[in-house]
Amino acid sequence: MINLDDARPPVVEAYWINEEDYPALLKILADGNRMPRIWKEWLKIAEEMERGLDVVVRVHIDPSTFPDWCAAHGTRPGSEGRTRFVATAVAERYGNQN
């Protein structure tokens, strides 16, 4: 039996975009046209998502390196690429969360 007092909460990963990187990422993301046009709108959504979660790991996406990472891992910059990038970063830091 697991002692709930000793159990670590699961890590929830979230991609994170710096304000100065937002315009560049909108241009390279395959689904950038579905994202908020303004960083402050994206930030509001991202922070609302974080509320109420125990442990959130923010993984920064750099527009100058993200497309190359996606190409090297057989994906495109977009929803799938972001998901895989963040999962990989969290697994490298904390191990497999499954």
mmCIF file of C-alpha atoms in Angstrom:
data_model
loop_
_atom_site.group_PDB
_atom_site.id
_atom_site.type_symbol
_atom_site.label_atom_id
_atom_site.label_comp_id
_atom_site.label_asym_id
_atom_site.label_seq_id
_atom_site.Cartn_x
_atom_site.Cartn_y
_atom_site.Cartn_z
ATOM 1 C CA MET A 1 0.000 0.000 0.000
ATOM 2 C CA ILE A 2 1.254 3.473 -0.851
ATOM 3 C CA ASN A 3 1.454 6.030 1.925
ATOM 4 C CA LEU A 4 -0.123 9.091 0.328
ATOM 5 C CA ASP A 5 1.901 11.376 2.586
ATOM 6 C CA ASP A 6 5.095 10.008 1.030
ATOM 7 C CA ALA A 7 3.891 9.887 -2.575
ATOM 8 C CA ARG A 8 5.204 12.567 -4.908
ATOM 9 C CA PRO A 9 2.557 14.298 -6.971
ATOM 10 C CA PRO A 10 2.859 13.602 -10.675
ATOM 11 C CA VAL A 11 4.784 16.106 -12.747
ATOM 12 C CA VAL A 12 2.700 17.970 -15.293
ATOM 13 C CA GLU A 13 4.740 19.353 -18.120
ATOM 14 C CA ALA A 14 3.947 22.600 -19.895
ATOM 15 C CA TYR A 15 5.757 24.260 -22.741
ATOM 16 C CA TRP A 16 6.727 27.808 -21.948
ATOM 17 C CA ILE A 17 7.302 30.693 -24.324
ATOM 18 C CA ASN A 18 9.129 33.878 -23.424
ATOM 19 C CA GLU A 19 7.440 37.067 -24.561
ATOM 20 C CA GLU A 20 10.345 38.056 -26.808
ATOM 21 C CA ASP A 21 10.233 34.640 -28.543
ATOM 22 C CA TYR A 22 6.483 34.571 -29.177
ATOM 23 C CA PRO A 23 6.390 36.307 -32.604
ATOM 24 C CA ALA A 24 9.171 34.072 -33.962
ATOM 25 C CA LEU A 25 7.479 30.918 -32.691
ATOM 26 C CA LEU A 26 4.133 31.876 -34.207
ATOM 27 C CA LYS A 27 5.892 32.017 -37.582
ATOM 28 C CA ILE A 28 7.504 28.562 -37.313
ATOM 29 C CA LEU A 29 4.761 26.580 -35.557
ATOM 30 C CA ALA A 30 2.596 24.539 -37.895
ATOM 31 C CA ASP A 31 -0.420 25.411 -35.754
ATOM 32 C CA GLY A 32 0.657 28.960 -34.950
ATOM 33 C CA ASN A 33 -2.469 30.284 -36.643
ATOM 34 C CA ARG A 34 -4.570 28.629 -33.903
ATOM 35 C CA MET A 35 -2.634 30.200 -31.062
ATOM 36 C CA PRO A 36 -3.464 33.583 -29.518
ATOM 37 C CA ARG A 37 -2.007 36.400 -31.598
ATOM 38 C CA ILE A 38 -0.686 38.217 -28.518
ATOM 39 C CA TRP A 39 1.703 36.745 -25.942
ATOM 40 C CA LYS A 40 -0.242 38.196 -22.993
ATOM 41 C CA GLU A 41 -3.322 36.266 -24.152
ATOM 42 C CA TRP A 42 -1.248 33.071 -24.373
ATOM 43 C CA LEU A 43 0.252 33.785 -20.924
ATOM 44 C CA LYS A 44 -3.206 34.166 -19.382
ATOM 45 C CA ILE A 45 -4.246 30.760 -20.761
ATOM 46 C CA ALA A 46 -0.980 29.119 -19.661
ATOM 47 C CA GLU A 47 -1.198 30.503 -16.135
ATOM 48 C CA GLU A 48 -4.853 29.473 -15.822
ATOM 49 C CA MET A 49 -3.841 25.954 -16.827
ATOM 50 C CA GLU A 50 -1.205 25.882 -14.084
ATOM 51 C CA ARG A 51 -3.589 26.901 -11.307
ATOM 52 C CA GLY A 52 -4.649 23.990 -9.180
ATOM 53 C CA LEU A 53 -1.909 21.648 -10.381
ATOM 54 C CA ASP A 54 0.569 20.320 -7.846
ATOM 55 C CA VAL A 55 3.835 20.282 -9.773
ATOM 56 C CA VAL A 56 4.227 22.010 -13.128
ATOM 57 C CA VAL A 57 7.498 21.913 -15.017
ATOM 58 C CA ARG A 58 7.856 24.747 -17.498
ATOM 59 C CA VAL A 59 9.956 23.772 -20.498
ATOM 60 C CA HIS A 60 11.165 26.756 -22.507
ATOM 61 C CA ILE A 61 10.919 26.500 -26.278
ATOM 62 C CA ASP A 62 13.624 28.434 -28.104
ATOM 63 C CA PRO A 63 12.603 29.408 -31.645
ATOM 64 C CA SER A 64 16.205 29.267 -32.833
ATOM 65 C CA THR A 65 16.721 25.605 -31.839
ATOM 66 C CA PHE A 66 13.238 24.091 -31.735
ATOM 67 C CA PRO A 67 12.855 23.515 -35.515
ATOM 68 C CA ASP A 68 16.174 21.632 -35.618
ATOM 69 C CA TRP A 69 15.147 19.517 -32.609
ATOM 70 C CA CYS A 70 11.878 18.648 -34.344
ATOM 71 C CA ALA A 71 13.642 17.688 -37.570
ATOM 72 C CA ALA A 72 16.112 15.511 -35.670
ATOM 73 C CA HIS A 73 13.224 13.731 -33.918
ATOM 74 C CA GLY A 74 11.025 13.210 -36.959
ATOM 75 C CA THR A 75 8.310 15.705 -36.095
ATOM 76 C CA ARG A 76 7.210 19.162 -37.132
ATOM 77 C CA PRO A 77 7.107 22.331 -35.065
ATOM 78 C CA GLY A 78 3.513 22.286 -33.907
ATOM 79 C CA SER A 79 1.372 20.576 -31.316
ATOM 80 C CA GLU A 80 3.003 17.159 -31.709
ATOM 81 C CA GLY A 81 6.502 18.642 -31.717
ATOM 82 C CA ARG A 82 5.818 20.675 -28.580
ATOM 83 C CA THR A 83 4.346 17.668 -26.811
ATOM 84 C CA ARG A 84 7.303 15.436 -27.684
ATOM 85 C CA PHE A 85 9.856 18.151 -26.866
ATOM 86 C CA VAL A 86 8.396 18.767 -23.418
ATOM 87 C CA ALA A 87 7.977 15.060 -22.632
ATOM 88 C CA THR A 88 11.595 14.429 -23.615
ATOM 89 C CA ALA A 89 12.870 17.297 -21.470
ATOM 90 C CA VAL A 90 10.898 16.115 -18.434
ATOM 91 C CA ALA A 91 11.982 12.482 -18.929
ATOM 92 C CA GLU A 92 15.624 13.573 -19.140
ATOM 93 C CA ARG A 93 15.284 15.528 -15.905
ATOM 94 C CA TYR A 94 12.915 13.367 -13.839
ATOM 95 C CA GLY A 95 12.780 9.994 -15.576
ATOM 96 C CA ASN A 96 9.727 8.391 -17.105
ATOM 97 C CA GLN A 97 6.580 9.658 -15.357
ATOM 98 C CA ASN A 98 4.355 6.775 -16.506
#
